[in-house]
Short mmCIF file of C-alpha atoms in Angstrom, two decimals:
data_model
loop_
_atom_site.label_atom_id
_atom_site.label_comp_id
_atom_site.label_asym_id
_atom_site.label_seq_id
_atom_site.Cartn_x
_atom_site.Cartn_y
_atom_site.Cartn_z
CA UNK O 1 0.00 0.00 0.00
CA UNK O 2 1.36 3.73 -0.62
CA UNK O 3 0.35 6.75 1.04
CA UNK O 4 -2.78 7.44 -0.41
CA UNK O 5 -4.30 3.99 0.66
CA UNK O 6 -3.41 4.39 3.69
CA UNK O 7 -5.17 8.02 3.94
CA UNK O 8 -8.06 6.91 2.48
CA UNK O 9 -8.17 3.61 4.84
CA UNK O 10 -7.63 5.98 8.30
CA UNK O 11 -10.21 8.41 6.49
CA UNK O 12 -12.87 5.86 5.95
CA UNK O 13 -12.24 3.98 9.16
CA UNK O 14 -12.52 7.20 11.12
CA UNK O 15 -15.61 8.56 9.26
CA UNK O 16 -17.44 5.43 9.81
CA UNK O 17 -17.01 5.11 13.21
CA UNK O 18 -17.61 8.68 14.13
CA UNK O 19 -21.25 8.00 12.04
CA UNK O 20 -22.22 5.17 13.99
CA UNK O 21 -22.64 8.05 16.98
CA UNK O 22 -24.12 10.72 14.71
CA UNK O 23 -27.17 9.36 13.63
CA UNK O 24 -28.22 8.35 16.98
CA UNK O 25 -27.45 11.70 18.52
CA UNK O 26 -29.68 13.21 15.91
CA UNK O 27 -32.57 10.60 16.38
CA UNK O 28 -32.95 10.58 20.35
CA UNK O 29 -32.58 14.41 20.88
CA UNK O 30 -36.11 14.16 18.43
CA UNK O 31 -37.36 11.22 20.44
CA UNK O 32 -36.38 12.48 23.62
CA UNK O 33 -38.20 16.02 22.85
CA UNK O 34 -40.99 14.05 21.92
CA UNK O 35 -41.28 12.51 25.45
CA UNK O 36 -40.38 15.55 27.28
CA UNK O 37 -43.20 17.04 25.41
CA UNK O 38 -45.70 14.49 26.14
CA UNK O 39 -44.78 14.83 30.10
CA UNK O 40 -45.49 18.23 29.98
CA UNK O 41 -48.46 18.14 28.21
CA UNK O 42 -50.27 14.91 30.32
CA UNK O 43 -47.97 15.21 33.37
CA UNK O 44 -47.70 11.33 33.40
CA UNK O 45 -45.05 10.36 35.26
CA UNK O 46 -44.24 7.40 32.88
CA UNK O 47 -43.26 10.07 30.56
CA UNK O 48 -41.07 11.77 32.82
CA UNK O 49 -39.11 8.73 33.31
CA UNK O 50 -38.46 7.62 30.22
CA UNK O 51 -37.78 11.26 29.25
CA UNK O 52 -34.58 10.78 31.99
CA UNK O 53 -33.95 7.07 30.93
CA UNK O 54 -33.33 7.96 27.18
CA UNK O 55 -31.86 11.36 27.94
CA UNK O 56 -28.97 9.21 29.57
CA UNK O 57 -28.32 7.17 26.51
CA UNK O 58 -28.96 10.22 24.70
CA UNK O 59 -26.20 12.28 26.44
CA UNK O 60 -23.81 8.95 26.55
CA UNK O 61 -23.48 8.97 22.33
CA UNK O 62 -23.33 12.71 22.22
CA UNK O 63 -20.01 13.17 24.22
CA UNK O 64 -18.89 10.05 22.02
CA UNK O 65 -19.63 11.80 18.65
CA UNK O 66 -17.89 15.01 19.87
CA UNK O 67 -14.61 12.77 20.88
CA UNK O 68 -14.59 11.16 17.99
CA UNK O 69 -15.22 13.71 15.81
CA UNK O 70 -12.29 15.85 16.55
CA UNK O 71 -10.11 13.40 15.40
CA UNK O 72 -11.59 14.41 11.70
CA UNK O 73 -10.20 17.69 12.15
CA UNK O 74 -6.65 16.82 13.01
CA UNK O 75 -6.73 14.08 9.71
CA UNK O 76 -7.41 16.74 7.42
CA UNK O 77 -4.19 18.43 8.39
CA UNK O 78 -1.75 16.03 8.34
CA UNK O 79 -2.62 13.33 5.72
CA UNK O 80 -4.97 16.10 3.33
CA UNK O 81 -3.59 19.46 3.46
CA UNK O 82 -3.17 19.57 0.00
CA UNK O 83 -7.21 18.76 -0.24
CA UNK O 84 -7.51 21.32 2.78
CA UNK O 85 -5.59 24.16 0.94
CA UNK O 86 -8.21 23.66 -2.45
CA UNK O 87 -11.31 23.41 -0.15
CA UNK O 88 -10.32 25.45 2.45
CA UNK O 89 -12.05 28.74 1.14
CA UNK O 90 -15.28 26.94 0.88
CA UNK O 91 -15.17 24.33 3.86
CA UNK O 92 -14.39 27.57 5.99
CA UNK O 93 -17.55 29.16 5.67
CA UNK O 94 -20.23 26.14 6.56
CA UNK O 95 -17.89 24.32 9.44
CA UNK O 96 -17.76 27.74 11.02
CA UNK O 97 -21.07 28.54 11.38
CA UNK O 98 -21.88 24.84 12.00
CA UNK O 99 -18.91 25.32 14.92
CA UNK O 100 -20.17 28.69 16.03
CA UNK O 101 -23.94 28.56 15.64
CA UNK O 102 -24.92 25.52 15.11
CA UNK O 103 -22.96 23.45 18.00
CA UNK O 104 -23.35 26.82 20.30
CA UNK O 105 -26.59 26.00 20.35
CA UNK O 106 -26.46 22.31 21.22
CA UNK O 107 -24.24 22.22 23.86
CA UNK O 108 -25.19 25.40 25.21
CA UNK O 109 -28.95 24.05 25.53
CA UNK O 110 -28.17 20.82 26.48
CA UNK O 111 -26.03 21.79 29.42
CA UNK O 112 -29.58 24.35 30.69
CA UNK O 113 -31.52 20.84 29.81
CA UNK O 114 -29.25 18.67 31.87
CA UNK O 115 -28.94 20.33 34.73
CA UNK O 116 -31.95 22.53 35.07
CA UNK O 117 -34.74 19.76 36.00
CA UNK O 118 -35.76 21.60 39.38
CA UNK O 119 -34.10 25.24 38.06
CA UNK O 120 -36.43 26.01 34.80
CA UNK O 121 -39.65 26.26 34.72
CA UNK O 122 -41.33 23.33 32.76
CA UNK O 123 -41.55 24.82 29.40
CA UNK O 124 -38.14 27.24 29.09
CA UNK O 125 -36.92 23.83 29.83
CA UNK O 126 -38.92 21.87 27.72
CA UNK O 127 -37.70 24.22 24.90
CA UNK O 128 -34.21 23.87 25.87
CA UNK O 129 -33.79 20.60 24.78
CA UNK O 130 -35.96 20.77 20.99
CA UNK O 131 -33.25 23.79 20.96
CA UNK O 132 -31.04 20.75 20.86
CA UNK O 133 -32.63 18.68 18.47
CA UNK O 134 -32.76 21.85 16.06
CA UNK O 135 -29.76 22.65 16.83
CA UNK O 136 -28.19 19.23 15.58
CA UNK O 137 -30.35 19.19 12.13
CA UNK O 138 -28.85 22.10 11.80
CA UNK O 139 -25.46 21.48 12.29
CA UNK O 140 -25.69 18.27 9.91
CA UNK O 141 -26.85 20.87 7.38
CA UNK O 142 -23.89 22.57 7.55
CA UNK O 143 -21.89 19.49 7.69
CA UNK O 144 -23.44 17.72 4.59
CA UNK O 145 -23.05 21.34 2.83
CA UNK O 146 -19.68 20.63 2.91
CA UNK O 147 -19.31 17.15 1.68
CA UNK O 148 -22.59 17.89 -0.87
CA UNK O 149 -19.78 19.90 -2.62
CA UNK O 150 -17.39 17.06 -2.89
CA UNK O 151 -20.24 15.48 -4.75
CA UNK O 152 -21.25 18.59 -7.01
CA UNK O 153 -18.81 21.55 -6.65
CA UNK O 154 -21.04 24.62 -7.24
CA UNK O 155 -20.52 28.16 -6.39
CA UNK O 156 -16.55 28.64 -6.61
CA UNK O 157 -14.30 29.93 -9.27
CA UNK O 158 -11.22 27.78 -9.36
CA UNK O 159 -7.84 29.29 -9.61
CA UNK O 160 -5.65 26.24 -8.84
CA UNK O 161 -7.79 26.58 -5.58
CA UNK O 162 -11.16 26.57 -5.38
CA UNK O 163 -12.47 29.98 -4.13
CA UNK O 164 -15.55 30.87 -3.17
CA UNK O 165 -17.76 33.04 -5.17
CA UNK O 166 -21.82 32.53 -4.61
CA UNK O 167 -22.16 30.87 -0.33
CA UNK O 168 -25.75 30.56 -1.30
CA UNK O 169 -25.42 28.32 -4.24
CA UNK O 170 -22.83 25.64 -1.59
CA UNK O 171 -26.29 26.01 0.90
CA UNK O 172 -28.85 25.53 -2.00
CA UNK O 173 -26.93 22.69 -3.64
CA UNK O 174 -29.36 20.14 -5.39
CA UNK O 175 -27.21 17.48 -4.12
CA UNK O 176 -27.42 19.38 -0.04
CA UNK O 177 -31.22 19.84 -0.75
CA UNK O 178 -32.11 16.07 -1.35
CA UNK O 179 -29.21 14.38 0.76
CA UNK O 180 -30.19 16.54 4.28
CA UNK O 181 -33.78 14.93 4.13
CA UNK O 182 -32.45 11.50 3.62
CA UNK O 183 -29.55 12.20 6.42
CA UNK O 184 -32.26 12.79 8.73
CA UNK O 185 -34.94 10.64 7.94
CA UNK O 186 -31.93 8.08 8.40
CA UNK O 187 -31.14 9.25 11.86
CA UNK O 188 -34.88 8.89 13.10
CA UNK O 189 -34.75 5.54 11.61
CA UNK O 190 -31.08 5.14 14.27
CA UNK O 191 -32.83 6.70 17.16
CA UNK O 192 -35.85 4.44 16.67
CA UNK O 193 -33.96 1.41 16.76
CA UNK O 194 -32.56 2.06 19.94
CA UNK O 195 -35.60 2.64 21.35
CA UNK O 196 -37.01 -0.81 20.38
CA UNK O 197 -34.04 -2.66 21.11
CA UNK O 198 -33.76 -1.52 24.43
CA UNK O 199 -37.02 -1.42 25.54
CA UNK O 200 -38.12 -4.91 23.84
CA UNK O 201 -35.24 -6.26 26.42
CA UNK O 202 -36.73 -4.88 29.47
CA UNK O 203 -40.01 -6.01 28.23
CA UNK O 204 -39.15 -9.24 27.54
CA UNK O 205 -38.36 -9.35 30.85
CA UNK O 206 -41.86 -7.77 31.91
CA UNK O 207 -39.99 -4.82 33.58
CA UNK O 208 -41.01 -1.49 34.12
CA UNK O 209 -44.13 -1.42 31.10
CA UNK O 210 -45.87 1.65 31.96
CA UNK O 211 -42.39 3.21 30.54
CA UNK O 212 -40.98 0.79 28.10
CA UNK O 213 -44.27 0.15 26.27
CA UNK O 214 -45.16 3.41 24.85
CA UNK O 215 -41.06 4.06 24.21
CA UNK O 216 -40.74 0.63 21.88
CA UNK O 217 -44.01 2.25 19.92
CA UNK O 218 -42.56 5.54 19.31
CA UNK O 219 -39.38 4.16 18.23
CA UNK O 220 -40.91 1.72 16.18
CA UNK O 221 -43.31 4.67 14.94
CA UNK O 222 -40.15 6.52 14.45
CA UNK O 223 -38.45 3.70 12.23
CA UNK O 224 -41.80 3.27 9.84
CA UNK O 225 -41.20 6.91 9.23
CA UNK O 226 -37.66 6.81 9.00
CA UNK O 227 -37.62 3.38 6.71
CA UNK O 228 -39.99 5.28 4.25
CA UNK O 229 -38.95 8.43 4.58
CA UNK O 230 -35.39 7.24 3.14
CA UNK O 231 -37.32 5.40 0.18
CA UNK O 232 -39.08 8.08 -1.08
CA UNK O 233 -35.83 10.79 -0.21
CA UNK O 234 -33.06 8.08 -1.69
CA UNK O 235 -35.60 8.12 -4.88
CA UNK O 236 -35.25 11.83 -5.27
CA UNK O 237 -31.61 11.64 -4.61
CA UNK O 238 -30.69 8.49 -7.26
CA UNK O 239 -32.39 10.85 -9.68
CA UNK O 240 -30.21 13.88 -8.77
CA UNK O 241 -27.34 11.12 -8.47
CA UNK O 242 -27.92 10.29 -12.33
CA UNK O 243 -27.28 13.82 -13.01
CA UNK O 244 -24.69 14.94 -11.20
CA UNK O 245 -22.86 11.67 -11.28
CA UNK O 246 -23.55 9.34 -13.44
CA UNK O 247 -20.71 6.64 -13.33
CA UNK O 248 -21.90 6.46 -9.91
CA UNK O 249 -25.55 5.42 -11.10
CA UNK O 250 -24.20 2.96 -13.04
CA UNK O 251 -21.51 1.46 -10.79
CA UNK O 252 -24.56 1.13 -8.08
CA UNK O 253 -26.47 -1.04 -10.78
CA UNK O 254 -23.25 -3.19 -12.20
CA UNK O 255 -24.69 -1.66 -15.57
CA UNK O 256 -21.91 -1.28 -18.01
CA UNK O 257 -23.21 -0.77 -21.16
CA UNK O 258 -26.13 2.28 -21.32
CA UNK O 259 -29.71 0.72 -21.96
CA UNK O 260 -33.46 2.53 -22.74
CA UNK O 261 -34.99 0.74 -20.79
CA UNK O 262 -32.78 -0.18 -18.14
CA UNK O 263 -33.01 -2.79 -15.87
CA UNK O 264 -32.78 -3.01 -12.10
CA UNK O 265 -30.57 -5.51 -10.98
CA UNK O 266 -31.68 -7.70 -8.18
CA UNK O 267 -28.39 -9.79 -8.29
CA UNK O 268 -25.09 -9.49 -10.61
CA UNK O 269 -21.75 -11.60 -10.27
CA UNK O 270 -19.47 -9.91 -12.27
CA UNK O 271 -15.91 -10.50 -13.41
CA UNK O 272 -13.37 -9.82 -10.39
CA UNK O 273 -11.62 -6.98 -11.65
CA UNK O 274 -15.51 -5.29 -11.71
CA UNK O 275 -15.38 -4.83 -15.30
CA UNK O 276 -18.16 -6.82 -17.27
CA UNK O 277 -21.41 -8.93 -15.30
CA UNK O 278 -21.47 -12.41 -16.10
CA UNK O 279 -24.73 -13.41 -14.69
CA UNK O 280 -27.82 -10.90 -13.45
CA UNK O 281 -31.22 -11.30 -12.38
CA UNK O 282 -33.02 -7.91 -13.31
CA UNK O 283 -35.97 -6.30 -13.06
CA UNK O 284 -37.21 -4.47 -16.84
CA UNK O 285 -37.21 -0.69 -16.58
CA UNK O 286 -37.47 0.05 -13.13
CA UNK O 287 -33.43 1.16 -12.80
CA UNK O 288 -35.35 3.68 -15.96
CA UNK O 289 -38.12 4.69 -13.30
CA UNK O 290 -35.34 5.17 -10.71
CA UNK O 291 -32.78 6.90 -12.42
CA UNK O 292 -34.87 9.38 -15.17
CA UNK O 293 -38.49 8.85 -13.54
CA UNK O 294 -39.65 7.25 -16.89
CA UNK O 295 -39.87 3.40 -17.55
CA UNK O 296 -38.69 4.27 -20.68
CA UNK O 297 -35.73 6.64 -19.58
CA UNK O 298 -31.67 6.06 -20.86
CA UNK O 299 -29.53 5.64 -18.24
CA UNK O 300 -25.31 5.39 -18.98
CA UNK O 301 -23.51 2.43 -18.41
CA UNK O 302 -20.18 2.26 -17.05
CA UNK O 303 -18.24 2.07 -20.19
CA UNK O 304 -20.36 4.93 -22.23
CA UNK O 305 -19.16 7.15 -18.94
CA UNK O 306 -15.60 6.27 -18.79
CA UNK O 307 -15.02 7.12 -22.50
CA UNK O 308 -17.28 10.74 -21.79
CA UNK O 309 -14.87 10.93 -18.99
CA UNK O 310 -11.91 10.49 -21.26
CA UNK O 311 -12.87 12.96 -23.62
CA UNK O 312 -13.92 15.90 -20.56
CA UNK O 313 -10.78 15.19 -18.49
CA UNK O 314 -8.25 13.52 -20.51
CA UNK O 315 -6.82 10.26 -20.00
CA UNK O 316 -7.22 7.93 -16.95
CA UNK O 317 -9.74 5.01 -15.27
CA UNK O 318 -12.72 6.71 -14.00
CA UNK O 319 -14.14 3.83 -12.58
CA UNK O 320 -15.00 3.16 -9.08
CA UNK O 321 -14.52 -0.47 -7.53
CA UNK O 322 -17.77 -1.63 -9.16
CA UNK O 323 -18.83 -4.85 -6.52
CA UNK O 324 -18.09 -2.21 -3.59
CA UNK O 325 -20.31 0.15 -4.96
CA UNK O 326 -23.24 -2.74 -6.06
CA UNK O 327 -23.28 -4.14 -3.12
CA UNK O 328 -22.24 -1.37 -0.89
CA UNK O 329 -25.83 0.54 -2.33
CA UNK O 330 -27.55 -2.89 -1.68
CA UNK O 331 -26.59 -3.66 1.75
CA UNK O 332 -27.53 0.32 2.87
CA UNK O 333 -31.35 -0.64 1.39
CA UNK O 334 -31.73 -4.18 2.82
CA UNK O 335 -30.67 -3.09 6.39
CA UNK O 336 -32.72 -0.31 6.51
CA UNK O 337 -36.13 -1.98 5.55
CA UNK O 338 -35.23 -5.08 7.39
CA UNK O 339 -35.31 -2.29 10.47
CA UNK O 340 -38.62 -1.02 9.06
CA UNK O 341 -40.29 -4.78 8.90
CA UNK O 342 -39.18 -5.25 12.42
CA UNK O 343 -40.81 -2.01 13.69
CA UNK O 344 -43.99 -2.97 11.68
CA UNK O 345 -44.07 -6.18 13.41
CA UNK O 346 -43.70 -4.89 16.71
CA UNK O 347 -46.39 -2.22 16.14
CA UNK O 348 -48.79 -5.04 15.44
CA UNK O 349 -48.13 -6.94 18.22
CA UNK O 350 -48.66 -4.23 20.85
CA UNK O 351 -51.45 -2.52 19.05
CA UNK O 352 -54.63 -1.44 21.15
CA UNK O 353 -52.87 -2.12 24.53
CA UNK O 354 -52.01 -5.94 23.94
CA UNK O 355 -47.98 -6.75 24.43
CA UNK O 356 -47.79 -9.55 22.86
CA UNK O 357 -44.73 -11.60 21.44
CA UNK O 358 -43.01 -14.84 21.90
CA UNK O 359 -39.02 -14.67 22.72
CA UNK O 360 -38.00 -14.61 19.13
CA UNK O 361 -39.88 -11.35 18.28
CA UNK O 362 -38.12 -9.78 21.26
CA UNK O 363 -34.64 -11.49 20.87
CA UNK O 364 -34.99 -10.50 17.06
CA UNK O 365 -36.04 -6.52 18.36
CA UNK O 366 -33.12 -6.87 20.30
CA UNK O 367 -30.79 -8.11 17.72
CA UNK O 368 -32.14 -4.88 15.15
CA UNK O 369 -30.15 -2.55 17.18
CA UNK O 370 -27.24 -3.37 14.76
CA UNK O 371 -29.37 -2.78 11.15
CA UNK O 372 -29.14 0.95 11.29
CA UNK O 373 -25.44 1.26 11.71
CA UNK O 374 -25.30 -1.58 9.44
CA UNK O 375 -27.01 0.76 6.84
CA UNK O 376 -25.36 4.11 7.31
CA UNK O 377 -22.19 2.52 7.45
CA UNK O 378 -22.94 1.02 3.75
CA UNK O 379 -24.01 4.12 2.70
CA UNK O 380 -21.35 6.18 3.21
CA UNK O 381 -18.80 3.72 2.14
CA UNK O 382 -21.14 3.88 -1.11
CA UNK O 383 -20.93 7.88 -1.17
CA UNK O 384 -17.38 8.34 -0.96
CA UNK O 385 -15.95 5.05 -2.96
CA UNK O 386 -18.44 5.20 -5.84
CA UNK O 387 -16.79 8.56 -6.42
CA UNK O 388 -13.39 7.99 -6.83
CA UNK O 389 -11.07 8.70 -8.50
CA UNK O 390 -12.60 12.28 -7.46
CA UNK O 391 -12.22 13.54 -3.66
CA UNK O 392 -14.24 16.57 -5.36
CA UNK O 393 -16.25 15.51 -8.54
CA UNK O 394 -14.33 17.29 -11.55
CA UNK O 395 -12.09 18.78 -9.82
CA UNK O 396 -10.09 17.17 -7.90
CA UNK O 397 -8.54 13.70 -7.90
CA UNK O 398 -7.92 11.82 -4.63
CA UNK O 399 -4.53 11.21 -5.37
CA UNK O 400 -3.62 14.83 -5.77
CA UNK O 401 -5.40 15.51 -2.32
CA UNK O 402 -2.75 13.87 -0.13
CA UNK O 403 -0.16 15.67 1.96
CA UNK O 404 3.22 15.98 -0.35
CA UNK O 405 5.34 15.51 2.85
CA UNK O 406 3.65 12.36 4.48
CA UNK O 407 5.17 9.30 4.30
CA UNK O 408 3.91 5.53 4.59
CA UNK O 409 5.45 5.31 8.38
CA UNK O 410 3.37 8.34 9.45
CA UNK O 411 0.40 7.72 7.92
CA UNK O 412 0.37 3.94 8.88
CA UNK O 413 1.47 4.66 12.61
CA UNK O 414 -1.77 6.77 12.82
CA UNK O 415 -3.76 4.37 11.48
CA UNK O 416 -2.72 2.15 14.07
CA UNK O 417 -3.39 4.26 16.61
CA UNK O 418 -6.20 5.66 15.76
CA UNK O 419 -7.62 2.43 15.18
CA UNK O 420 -6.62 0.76 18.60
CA UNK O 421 -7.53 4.12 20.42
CA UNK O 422 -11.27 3.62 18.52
CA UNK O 423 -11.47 0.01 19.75
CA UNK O 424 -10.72 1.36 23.39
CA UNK O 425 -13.84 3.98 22.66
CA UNK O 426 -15.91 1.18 21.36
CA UNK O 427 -15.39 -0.97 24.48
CA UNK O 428 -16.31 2.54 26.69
CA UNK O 429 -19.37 3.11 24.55
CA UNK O 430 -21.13 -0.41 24.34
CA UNK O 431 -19.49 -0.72 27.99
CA UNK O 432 -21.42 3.00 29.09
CA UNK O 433 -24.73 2.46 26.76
CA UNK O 434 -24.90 -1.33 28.40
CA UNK O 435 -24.94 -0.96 31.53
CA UNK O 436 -27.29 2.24 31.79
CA UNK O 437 -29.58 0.69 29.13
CA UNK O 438 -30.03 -1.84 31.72
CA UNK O 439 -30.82 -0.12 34.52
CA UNK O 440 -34.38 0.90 35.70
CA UNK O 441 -36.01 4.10 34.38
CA UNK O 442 -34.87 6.57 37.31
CA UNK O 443 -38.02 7.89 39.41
CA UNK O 444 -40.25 10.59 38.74
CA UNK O 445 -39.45 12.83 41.22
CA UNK O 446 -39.26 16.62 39.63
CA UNK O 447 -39.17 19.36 42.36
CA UNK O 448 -40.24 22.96 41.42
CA UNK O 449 -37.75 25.70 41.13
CA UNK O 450 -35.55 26.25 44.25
CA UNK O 451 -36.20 22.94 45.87
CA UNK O 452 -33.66 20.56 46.42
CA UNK O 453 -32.83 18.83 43.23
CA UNK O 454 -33.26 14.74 42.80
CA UNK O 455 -30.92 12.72 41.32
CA UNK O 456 -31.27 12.50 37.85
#
């Protein structure tokens, strides 16, 4: 391996794992509003509690994401500062205010939320923590502003850098405007999980109902509207995808050569070296539907692309890793509607009062906490590698984004460490999100302003 493997293996690797904190973050401040909200509103105590039990977990993966996330900063520098000097001018503006406005406003909030249970009156606190939840859609905004332009560069003039010229066309992207639904619709689907997992082990253990009932159907709720929600959003988004990127369209569907009508492939084996299929099982125009919105529609093959791609930017393979990306896009749908069929289940069973369910439904609600981090993981290894060669469509190759002055040691002496300091994380984070997703719902005891405080 040379340098630029190595980057792009400590890249990925750290990406990943700091995702499988960010989607949850996002989905329980929502769910955790929610039943804030509805303790409020009914003053049921069962509310209350599970508002405190799920705020734990809640604040347990957002100190996680933060920890882990700095480490992105600090990999920029030293393995992409030639990347960081071309994007620099553009990444500046969106991190900053995501940094200065958007955080700002989570922590801030979530600090008054925290600690102010017998300080604020109900609702000033009951608004400090959907400050929270809109303060981390927000943030992701910013975030996938950023990366959105890797995808589709717009709104720069590029004089051997890219500088910025129009901030309004990086926050009104196409690409931004259909991936930040399908982001968040993806992180209800995370948050929901975790509420069914959890609570489908307590209650298979007939603990605490009053509280873990109504918690497995909202995050089962939650995961119907997530599972769909990403259907209907990753539609709009292949479309855009075909657009913007078509060799990525086509390396998702293993379609080589362009067809009118094209088929969707259910299941391809293709030649090792990803560069002809040798056996698929297809599905007539719907890949058409997906891609153009007609049955009817032409949609590029691989081959048709990398000889456009010749002829725009010279000579050169163009081609991502075609198996990663087919199965890669695959794996992100199947995990997430496998999550959706278990939450549909689930609803059924406890519909109209009843909880009902043998110990497989439970063990298998149990078991679904993994299918969400399954799926983002597999989508974002789909995002990035189904670009390449480009670390910014067009205009920049990845191989030209590596630091000049890096060497193999460096890079691969981070990569280690990074990787075995993640593994210690891991162990503190399953160890952490365990033991207090274990633990009883803590008590309903809420004093008024200026009486002693409970434990919370």
């Amino acid at each position: 391996m040379d340098t630029v493997d190595l980057a792009r293996w400590q890249f990925g690797i750290t990406t990943v794992y700091h995702f499988l904190f960010v989607p949850v973050t996002i989905g329980l401040s929502v769910l955790v509003a929610i039943l804030n909200t509805a303790w409020v509103r009914t003053g049921n105590p069962a509310y209350l509690r599970a508002t405190k039990f799920w705020g734990t977990l809640f604040l347990i993966n957002f100190a996680m994401g933060v920890v882990t996330g700095i480490v992105q900063e600090f990999q920029f520098g030293m393995n992409w500062s030639s990347y960081s000097r071309f994007v620099g001018d553009v990444f500046g503006a969106p991190l900053a205010l995501e940094a200065l406005l958007a955080f700002f406003l989570e922590s801030t909030f979530l600090a008054l939320w925290m600690f102010g249970w017998d300080r604020l009156p109900k609702l000033v606190h009951l608004a400090c923590i959907w400050t929270v939840a809109i303060g981390s859609m927000v943030s992701a905004y910013f975030i996938l502003a950023a990366n959105s332009f890797m995808q589709w560069p717009v709104g720069v003039t590029v004089h051997r850098r890219a500088e910025l010229a129009d901030f309004g066309a990086v926050l009104t992207n196409k690409v931004l405007l259909a991936t930040f639904p399908h982001t968040i619709l993806g992180c209800w689907l995370a948050g929901g999980v975790i509420l069914m997992a959890v609570s489908a082990w307590h209650l298979a253990r007939k603990r605490d109902a009053d509280v873990f009932r109504p918690s497995l159907r909202l995050g089962a709720v939650a995961v119907l509207v997530g599972a769909a929600g990403t259907l209907i959003s990753g539609d709009v988004l292949g479309k855009i995808m075909t657009q913007t990127q078509p060799m990525k369209m086509a390396a998702a569907e293993a379609l080589y050569d362009t067809r009118q009508p094209a088929p969707f492939s259910l299941f391809t084996i293709g030649t090792l070296d990803g560069t002809r299929p040798l056996f698929a099982l297809e599905v007539p125009g719907l890949l058409s539907q997906l891609a153009t919105g007609s049955f009817d529609g032409k949609v590029q093959g691989v081959n048709d692309v990398q000889r456009e791609y010749q002829r725009r930017f010279g000579p050169g393979d163009y081609r991502p890793y075609i198996p990663l990306a087919y199965w890669s896009f695959r794996l992100m749908i199947g995990f997430g509607m496998l999550a959706g069929l278990v939450a549909l289940v689930l609803l059924w069973l406890t519909r109209g009062g009843r909880l009902r369910g043998k110990g497989w439904i439970w063990r298998a609600a149990v078991w679904s906490v993994v299918l969400p981090f399954l799926a983002h993981s597999f989508g974002w290894v789909f995002t990035e590698t189904a670009r390449q060669p480009w670390i910014v469509f067009s205009r920049m190759k990845t191989v030209h984004g590596v630091s000049p002055s890096v060497g193999v040691g460096t890079v691969l002496t981070s990569l280690i460490v990074f990787t075995l300091l993640y593994g210690v994380l891991a162990v503190v984070e399953a160890g952490l999100m365990i033991k207090y997703g274990r633990m009883a719902p803590p008590s309903d005891d809420v004093t008024e302003p200026g009486e002693p405080s409970p434990a919370y």
